[in-house]
Amino acid sequence: MARNSPPTGGPRHVAIIMDGNGRWAQARGRPRLFGHHAGARRVRDIVSACPELGVDYLTIFAFSTENWKRTQTEVSGLMALFRRYIIKEMQEFVKENVRVRFIGDRRRLDRSLQDLMDEAETMTSHCTRLNLTIALNYGGRDEVARATKRLAQDVALGRLDPEAVDEETLPKYLDTCVLPDPELVIRTSGEARISNFLLWQSAYSEYEFIDTLWPDFTKDIFTDVLRSYGARERRFGAVIG
């Protein structure tokens, strides 16, 4: 199969833990924020590659609920980067027919950033070529806790029968309620952990942990990972054959 040909049997929804920006910068003698800017440029490349590779949904982990523990300089730099990224890419998203959504708890984010997120979602709501979901101030446990609170409120108000609650109920209250679950989760930089990302949604996802740092994650590497996924046999707990 040619290197440039799209993978067959690939996933429709890919989620990526974009790890390694800071180490990439430090290896070059630069501050960590230099790596985050390089990582943002890499996002554009991967977003552009998704449609031709058969990926309809891309979810990226941009900032976790735990990332607030980083230095104030890095956190402030990241928030400024998110604002610049949304402003810079918004028209490009519309032009490329990319629908943008954000998941996570927005309440801790600056009001101006929240407004930009709302504007990006509204401006791209008609787009259909790719669904890009950006996890910002997101944590899987936090998401489940917030969803459970909303579910409990509906039970208390009589809108939901507690006896009717099953494993199909909670997903309707998650941030990702309008999205399919990811078939493949990729983590870059050599770390082999899921870091509180899409805990409920990835119950049956395939995982790929690769050594490449996120700013070096090219379209060719992405294609190879998708092709490897296509060769896997997914059983969902059943015995096949």
PDB file of C-alpha atoms in Angstrom, residues 4-205:
ATOM      1  CA  ASN A   4       0.168   8.423   0.848  1.00  0.00           C
ATOM      2  CA  SER A   5      -2.928   6.271   0.418  1.00  0.00           C
ATOM      3  CA  PRO A   6      -5.603   6.592   3.110  1.00  0.00           C
ATOM      4  CA  PRO A   7      -5.807   3.712   5.615  1.00  0.00           C
ATOM      5  CA  THR A   8      -8.637   1.224   5.195  1.00  0.00           C
ATOM      6  CA  GLY A   9     -10.853   0.300   8.125  1.00  0.00           C
ATOM      7  CA  GLY A  10      -9.599   3.288  10.081  1.00  0.00           C
ATOM      8  CA  PRO A  11     -11.360   5.000  12.984  1.00  0.00           C
ATOM      9  CA  ARG A  12     -13.982   7.692  12.452  1.00  0.00           C
ATOM     10  CA  HIS A  13     -13.250   9.313  15.817  1.00  0.00           C
ATOM     11  CA  VAL A  14      -9.688   9.807  17.033  1.00  0.00           C
ATOM     12  CA  ALA A  15      -8.790  11.416  20.353  1.00  0.00           C
ATOM     13  CA  ILE A  16      -5.266  12.682  21.001  1.00  0.00           C
ATOM     14  CA  ILE A  17      -3.401  13.483  24.209  1.00  0.00           C
ATOM     15  CA  MET A  18      -0.921  15.979  22.785  1.00  0.00           C
ATOM     16  CA  ASP A  19       2.024  15.458  25.127  1.00  0.00           C
ATOM     17  CA  GLY A  20       5.660  16.513  24.887  1.00  0.00           C
ATOM     18  CA  ASN A  21       5.554  20.206  23.982  1.00  0.00           C
ATOM     19  CA  GLY A  22       7.604  21.285  26.979  1.00  0.00           C
ATOM     20  CA  ARG A  23      10.259  18.604  26.553  1.00  0.00           C
ATOM     21  CA  TRP A  24      10.501  19.383  22.840  1.00  0.00           C
ATOM     22  CA  ALA A  25      11.264  23.026  23.658  1.00  0.00           C
ATOM     23  CA  GLN A  26      13.679  22.252  26.487  1.00  0.00           C
ATOM     24  CA  ALA A  27      15.645  19.904  24.242  1.00  0.00           C
ATOM     25  CA  ARG A  28      16.232  22.934  22.009  1.00  0.00           C
ATOM     26  CA  GLY A  29      17.181  25.221  24.868  1.00  0.00           C
ATOM     27  CA  ARG A  30      13.938  27.170  24.610  1.00  0.00           C
ATOM     28  CA  PRO A  31      11.202  27.948  27.159  1.00  0.00           C
ATOM     29  CA  ARG A  32       8.273  25.555  27.462  1.00  0.00           C
ATOM     30  CA  LEU A  33       5.874  28.035  25.836  1.00  0.00           C
ATOM     31  CA  PHE A  34       7.961  27.837  22.661  1.00  0.00           C
ATOM     32  CA  GLY A  35       6.984  24.168  22.518  1.00  0.00           C
ATOM     33  CA  HIS A  36       3.311  24.935  23.069  1.00  0.00           C
ATOM     34  CA  HIS A  37       3.345  27.331  20.105  1.00  0.00           C
ATOM     35  CA  ALA A  38       4.969  24.622  17.971  1.00  0.00           C
ATOM     36  CA  GLY A  39       2.304  22.195  19.187  1.00  0.00           C
ATOM     37  CA  ALA A  40      -0.458  24.585  18.131  1.00  0.00           C
ATOM     38  CA  ARG A  41       0.981  24.678  14.619  1.00  0.00           C
ATOM     39  CA  ARG A  42       0.993  20.878  14.583  1.00  0.00           C
ATOM     40  CA  VAL A  43      -2.715  20.866  15.433  1.00  0.00           C
ATOM     41  CA  ARG A  44      -3.404  22.710  12.184  1.00  0.00           C
ATOM     42  CA  ASP A  45      -1.515  20.052  10.187  1.00  0.00           C
ATOM     43  CA  ILE A  46      -3.377  17.157  11.788  1.00  0.00           C
ATOM     44  CA  VAL A  47      -6.770  18.866  11.473  1.00  0.00           C
ATOM     45  CA  SER A  48      -6.103  19.407   7.760  1.00  0.00           C
ATOM     46  CA  ALA A  49      -5.097  15.766   7.302  1.00  0.00           C
ATOM     47  CA  CYS A  50      -8.140  14.206   8.986  1.00  0.00           C
ATOM     48  CA  PRO A  51     -10.747  14.338   6.181  1.00  0.00           C
ATOM     49  CA  GLU A  52      -8.530  12.648   3.586  1.00  0.00           C
ATOM     50  CA  LEU A  53      -7.618   9.981   6.149  1.00  0.00           C
ATOM     51  CA  GLY A  54     -11.255   9.125   6.812  1.00  0.00           C
ATOM     52  CA  VAL A  55     -11.415  10.743  10.256  1.00  0.00           C
ATOM     53  CA  ASP A  56     -14.742  12.511  10.848  1.00  0.00           C
ATOM     54  CA  TYR A  57     -14.203  13.416  14.513  1.00  0.00           C
ATOM     55  CA  LEU A  58     -11.004  14.634  16.153  1.00  0.00           C
ATOM     56  CA  THR A  59     -10.830  15.374  19.877  1.00  0.00           C
ATOM     57  CA  ILE A  60      -7.680  16.971  21.281  1.00  0.00           C
ATOM     58  CA  PHE A  61      -6.652  17.425  24.918  1.00  0.00           C
ATOM     59  CA  ALA A  62      -5.512  21.042  25.154  1.00  0.00           C
ATOM     60  CA  PHE A  63      -5.616  21.840  28.895  1.00  0.00           C
ATOM     61  CA  SER A  64      -6.569  19.605  31.793  1.00  0.00           C
ATOM     62  CA  THR A  65      -8.095  20.440  35.155  1.00  0.00           C
ATOM     63  CA  GLU A  66      -4.719  19.429  36.623  1.00  0.00           C
ATOM     64  CA  ASN A  67      -2.721  21.818  34.411  1.00  0.00           C
ATOM     65  CA  TRP A  68      -3.567  24.728  36.718  1.00  0.00           C
ATOM     66  CA  LYS A  69      -0.786  23.346  38.958  1.00  0.00           C
ATOM     67  CA  ARG A  70       1.837  24.505  36.452  1.00  0.00           C
ATOM     68  CA  THR A  71       3.676  27.794  36.940  1.00  0.00           C
ATOM     69  CA  GLN A  72       1.665  30.979  36.612  1.00  0.00           C
ATOM     70  CA  THR A  73       3.873  32.004  33.698  1.00  0.00           C
ATOM     71  CA  GLU A  74       3.087  28.839  31.755  1.00  0.00           C
ATOM     72  CA  VAL A  75      -0.633  28.906  32.555  1.00  0.00           C
ATOM     73  CA  SER A  76      -0.954  32.574  31.555  1.00  0.00           C
ATOM     74  CA  GLY A  77       1.000  31.880  28.375  1.00  0.00           C
ATOM     75  CA  LEU A  78      -1.228  28.963  27.490  1.00  0.00           C
ATOM     76  CA  MET A  79      -4.408  30.991  28.018  1.00  0.00           C
ATOM     77  CA  ALA A  80      -3.031  33.741  25.772  1.00  0.00           C
ATOM     78  CA  LEU A  81      -2.124  31.085  23.195  1.00  0.00           C
ATOM     79  CA  PHE A  82      -5.650  29.666  23.252  1.00  0.00           C
ATOM     80  CA  ARG A  83      -7.118  33.120  22.642  1.00  0.00           C
ATOM     81  CA  ARG A  84      -4.747  33.832  19.757  1.00  0.00           C
ATOM     82  CA  TYR A  85      -5.321  30.376  18.290  1.00  0.00           C
ATOM     83  CA  ILE A  86      -9.108  30.737  18.237  1.00  0.00           C
ATOM     84  CA  ILE A  87      -8.968  34.249  16.760  1.00  0.00           C
ATOM     85  CA  LYS A  88      -6.417  33.209  14.136  1.00  0.00           C
ATOM     86  CA  GLU A  89      -8.061  29.945  13.129  1.00  0.00           C
ATOM     87  CA  MET A  90     -11.745  30.816  13.318  1.00  0.00           C
ATOM     88  CA  GLN A  91     -12.093  31.961   9.716  1.00  0.00           C
ATOM     89  CA  GLU A  92      -9.917  29.049   8.569  1.00  0.00           C
ATOM     90  CA  PHE A  93     -12.238  26.613  10.332  1.00  0.00           C
ATOM     91  CA  VAL A  94     -15.185  28.059   8.420  1.00  0.00           C
ATOM     92  CA  LYS A  95     -13.253  28.004   5.146  1.00  0.00           C
ATOM     93  CA  GLU A  96     -12.206  24.379   5.672  1.00  0.00           C
ATOM     94  CA  ASN A  97     -15.736  23.378   6.788  1.00  0.00           C
ATOM     95  CA  VAL A  98     -14.566  22.318  10.280  1.00  0.00           C
ATOM     96  CA  ARG A  99     -17.073  22.385  13.129  1.00  0.00           C
ATOM     97  CA  VAL A 100     -15.528  23.323  16.467  1.00  0.00           C
ATOM     98  CA  ARG A 101     -16.777  22.338  19.911  1.00  0.00           C
ATOM     99  CA  PHE A 102     -15.247  22.744  23.345  1.00  0.00           C
ATOM    100  CA  ILE A 103     -15.635  20.362  26.263  1.00  0.00           C
ATOM    101  CA  GLY A 104     -14.655  20.912  29.881  1.00  0.00           C
ATOM    102  CA  ASP A 105     -15.689  23.241  32.696  1.00  0.00           C
ATOM    103  CA  ARG A 106     -15.608  26.770  31.297  1.00  0.00           C
ATOM    104  CA  ARG A 107     -16.424  28.523  34.569  1.00  0.00           C
ATOM    105  CA  ARG A 108     -12.773  28.920  35.629  1.00  0.00           C
ATOM    106  CA  LEU A 109     -11.714  30.383  32.294  1.00  0.00           C
ATOM    107  CA  ASP A 110     -11.441  34.086  31.606  1.00  0.00           C
ATOM    108  CA  ARG A 111     -14.687  35.626  30.324  1.00  0.00           C
ATOM    109  CA  SER A 112     -13.015  36.843  27.125  1.00  0.00           C
ATOM    110  CA  LEU A 113     -11.833  33.322  26.363  1.00  0.00           C
ATOM    111  CA  GLN A 114     -15.282  31.917  27.060  1.00  0.00           C
ATOM    112  CA  ASP A 115     -16.769  34.456  24.646  1.00  0.00           C
ATOM    113  CA  LEU A 116     -14.295  33.431  21.929  1.00  0.00           C
ATOM    114  CA  MET A 117     -15.163  29.771  22.486  1.00  0.00           C
ATOM    115  CA  ASP A 118     -18.872  30.551  22.159  1.00  0.00           C
ATOM    116  CA  GLU A 119     -18.226  32.577  19.003  1.00  0.00           C
ATOM    117  CA  ALA A 120     -16.173  29.797  17.404  1.00  0.00           C
ATOM    118  CA  GLU A 121     -18.889  27.246  18.125  1.00  0.00           C
ATOM    119  CA  THR A 122     -21.578  29.505  16.669  1.00  0.00           C
ATOM    120  CA  MET A 123     -19.598  30.460  13.555  1.00  0.00           C
ATOM    121  CA  THR A 124     -18.803  26.836  12.689  1.00  0.00           C
ATOM    122  CA  SER A 125     -22.107  25.241  13.713  1.00  0.00           C
ATOM    123  CA  HIS A 126     -23.040  24.648  10.056  1.00  0.00           C
ATOM    124  CA  CYS A 127     -19.729  22.992   9.117  1.00  0.00           C
ATOM    125  CA  THR A 128     -19.719  19.291   8.263  1.00  0.00           C
ATOM    126  CA  ARG A 129     -16.330  18.194   6.851  1.00  0.00           C
ATOM    127  CA  LEU A 130     -14.708  17.543  10.231  1.00  0.00           C
ATOM    128  CA  ASN A 131     -15.854  17.740  13.841  1.00  0.00           C
ATOM    129  CA  LEU A 132     -13.035  19.162  15.967  1.00  0.00           C
ATOM    130  CA  THR A 133     -13.522  18.989  19.736  1.00  0.00           C
ATOM    131  CA  ILE A 134     -11.077  20.833  21.975  1.00  0.00           C
ATOM    132  CA  ALA A 135     -10.882  19.737  25.613  1.00  0.00           C
ATOM    133  CA  LEU A 136     -10.120  22.894  27.605  1.00  0.00           C
ATOM    134  CA  ASN A 137     -10.074  22.835  31.414  1.00  0.00           C
ATOM    135  CA  TYR A 138     -11.211  19.260  31.024  1.00  0.00           C
ATOM    136  CA  GLY A 139     -10.890  16.271  33.317  1.00  0.00           C
ATOM    137  CA  GLY A 140     -12.664  12.955  32.936  1.00  0.00           C
ATOM    138  CA  ARG A 141     -13.551  12.648  36.620  1.00  0.00           C
ATOM    139  CA  ASP A 142     -14.711  16.257  36.718  1.00  0.00           C
ATOM    140  CA  GLU A 143     -16.900  15.652  33.659  1.00  0.00           C
ATOM    141  CA  VAL A 144     -18.521  12.587  35.223  1.00  0.00           C
ATOM    142  CA  ALA A 145     -19.079  14.477  38.492  1.00  0.00           C
ATOM    143  CA  ARG A 146     -20.730  17.395  36.682  1.00  0.00           C
ATOM    144  CA  ALA A 147     -22.857  15.014  34.612  1.00  0.00           C
ATOM    145  CA  THR A 148     -23.938  13.106  37.725  1.00  0.00           C
ATOM    146  CA  LYS A 149     -24.941  16.363  39.405  1.00  0.00           C
ATOM    147  CA  ARG A 150     -27.136  17.314  36.436  1.00  0.00           C
ATOM    148  CA  LEU A 151     -28.644  13.832  36.399  1.00  0.00           C
ATOM    149  CA  ALA A 152     -29.375  14.023  40.138  1.00  0.00           C
ATOM    150  CA  GLN A 153     -31.049  17.393  39.667  1.00  0.00           C
ATOM    151  CA  ASP A 154     -33.350  15.931  37.015  1.00  0.00           C
ATOM    152  CA  VAL A 155     -34.230  13.067  39.373  1.00  0.00           C
ATOM    153  CA  ALA A 156     -34.953  15.533  42.213  1.00  0.00           C
ATOM    154  CA  LEU A 157     -37.187  17.611  39.931  1.00  0.00           C
ATOM    155  CA  GLY A 158     -39.114  14.547  38.789  1.00  0.00           C
ATOM    156  CA  ARG A 159     -37.865  14.741  35.203  1.00  0.00           C
ATOM    157  CA  LEU A 160     -36.063  11.418  35.431  1.00  0.00           C
ATOM    158  CA  ASP A 161     -37.127   8.150  37.062  1.00  0.00           C
ATOM    159  CA  PRO A 162     -34.171   6.823  39.121  1.00  0.00           C
ATOM    160  CA  GLU A 163     -35.240   3.269  38.293  1.00  0.00           C
ATOM    161  CA  ALA A 164     -34.761   4.072  34.603  1.00  0.00           C
ATOM    162  CA  VAL A 165     -31.133   5.122  35.029  1.00  0.00           C
ATOM    163  CA  ASP A 166     -28.718   2.740  33.307  1.00  0.00           C
ATOM    164  CA  GLU A 167     -25.400   2.912  31.443  1.00  0.00           C
ATOM    165  CA  GLU A 168     -27.163   4.578  28.512  1.00  0.00           C
ATOM    166  CA  THR A 169     -28.416   7.435  30.695  1.00  0.00           C
ATOM    167  CA  LEU A 170     -25.239   9.088  31.962  1.00  0.00           C
ATOM    168  CA  PRO A 171     -23.698   9.668  28.479  1.00  0.00           C
ATOM    169  CA  LYS A 172     -26.628  11.980  27.724  1.00  0.00           C
ATOM    170  CA  TYR A 173     -25.350  14.305  30.461  1.00  0.00           C
ATOM    171  CA  LEU A 174     -21.672  14.236  29.484  1.00  0.00           C
ATOM    172  CA  ASP A 175     -19.962  17.094  27.648  1.00  0.00           C
ATOM    173  CA  THR A 176     -19.628  14.741  24.673  1.00  0.00           C
ATOM    174  CA  CYS A 177     -23.321  13.839  24.496  1.00  0.00           C
ATOM    175  CA  VAL A 178     -23.556  14.709  20.784  1.00  0.00           C
ATOM    176  CA  LEU A 179     -20.370  12.856  19.814  1.00  0.00           C
ATOM    177  CA  PRO A 180     -19.673   9.178  19.156  1.00  0.00           C
ATOM    178  CA  ASP A 181     -17.159   7.493  21.431  1.00  0.00           C
ATOM    179  CA  PRO A 182     -13.575   7.486  20.108  1.00  0.00           C
ATOM    180  CA  GLU A 183     -12.400   4.263  18.520  1.00  0.00           C
ATOM    181  CA  LEU A 184      -8.754   5.251  18.929  1.00  0.00           C
ATOM    182  CA  VAL A 185      -6.907   7.290  21.556  1.00  0.00           C
ATOM    183  CA  ILE A 186      -3.333   8.358  20.777  1.00  0.00           C
ATOM    184  CA  ARG A 187      -0.849   9.659  23.320  1.00  0.00           C
ATOM    185  CA  THR A 188       2.418  11.137  22.152  1.00  0.00           C
ATOM    186  CA  SER A 189       5.781  11.547  23.972  1.00  0.00           C
ATOM    187  CA  GLY A 190       6.276   8.019  25.305  1.00  0.00           C
ATOM    188  CA  GLU A 191       4.077   8.299  28.387  1.00  0.00           C
ATOM    189  CA  ALA A 192       1.767   5.296  28.840  1.00  0.00           C
ATOM    190  CA  ARG A 193      -1.106   6.700  30.868  1.00  0.00           C
ATOM    191  CA  ILE A 194      -4.485   8.213  30.025  1.00  0.00           C
ATOM    192  CA  SER A 195      -4.271  11.243  32.363  1.00  0.00           C
ATOM    193  CA  ASN A 196      -7.960  11.537  33.206  1.00  0.00           C
ATOM    194  CA  PHE A 197      -8.996  11.906  29.543  1.00  0.00           C
ATOM    195  CA  LEU A 198     -12.396  10.673  28.267  1.00  0.00           C
ATOM    196  CA  LEU A 199     -12.665   8.055  31.027  1.00  0.00           C
ATOM    197  CA  TRP A 200     -16.239   7.022  30.261  1.00  0.00           C
ATOM    198  CA  GLN A 201     -16.067   7.427  26.481  1.00  0.00           C
ATOM    199  CA  SER A 202     -12.888   5.378  25.978  1.00  0.00           C
ATOM    200  CA  ALA A 203     -14.096   2.218  27.727  1.00  0.00           C
ATOM    201  CA  TYR A 204     -13.668   0.251  24.483  1.00  0.00           C
ATOM    202  CA  SER A 205     -11.217   2.488  22.655  1.00  0.00           C
TER     203      SER A 205
END
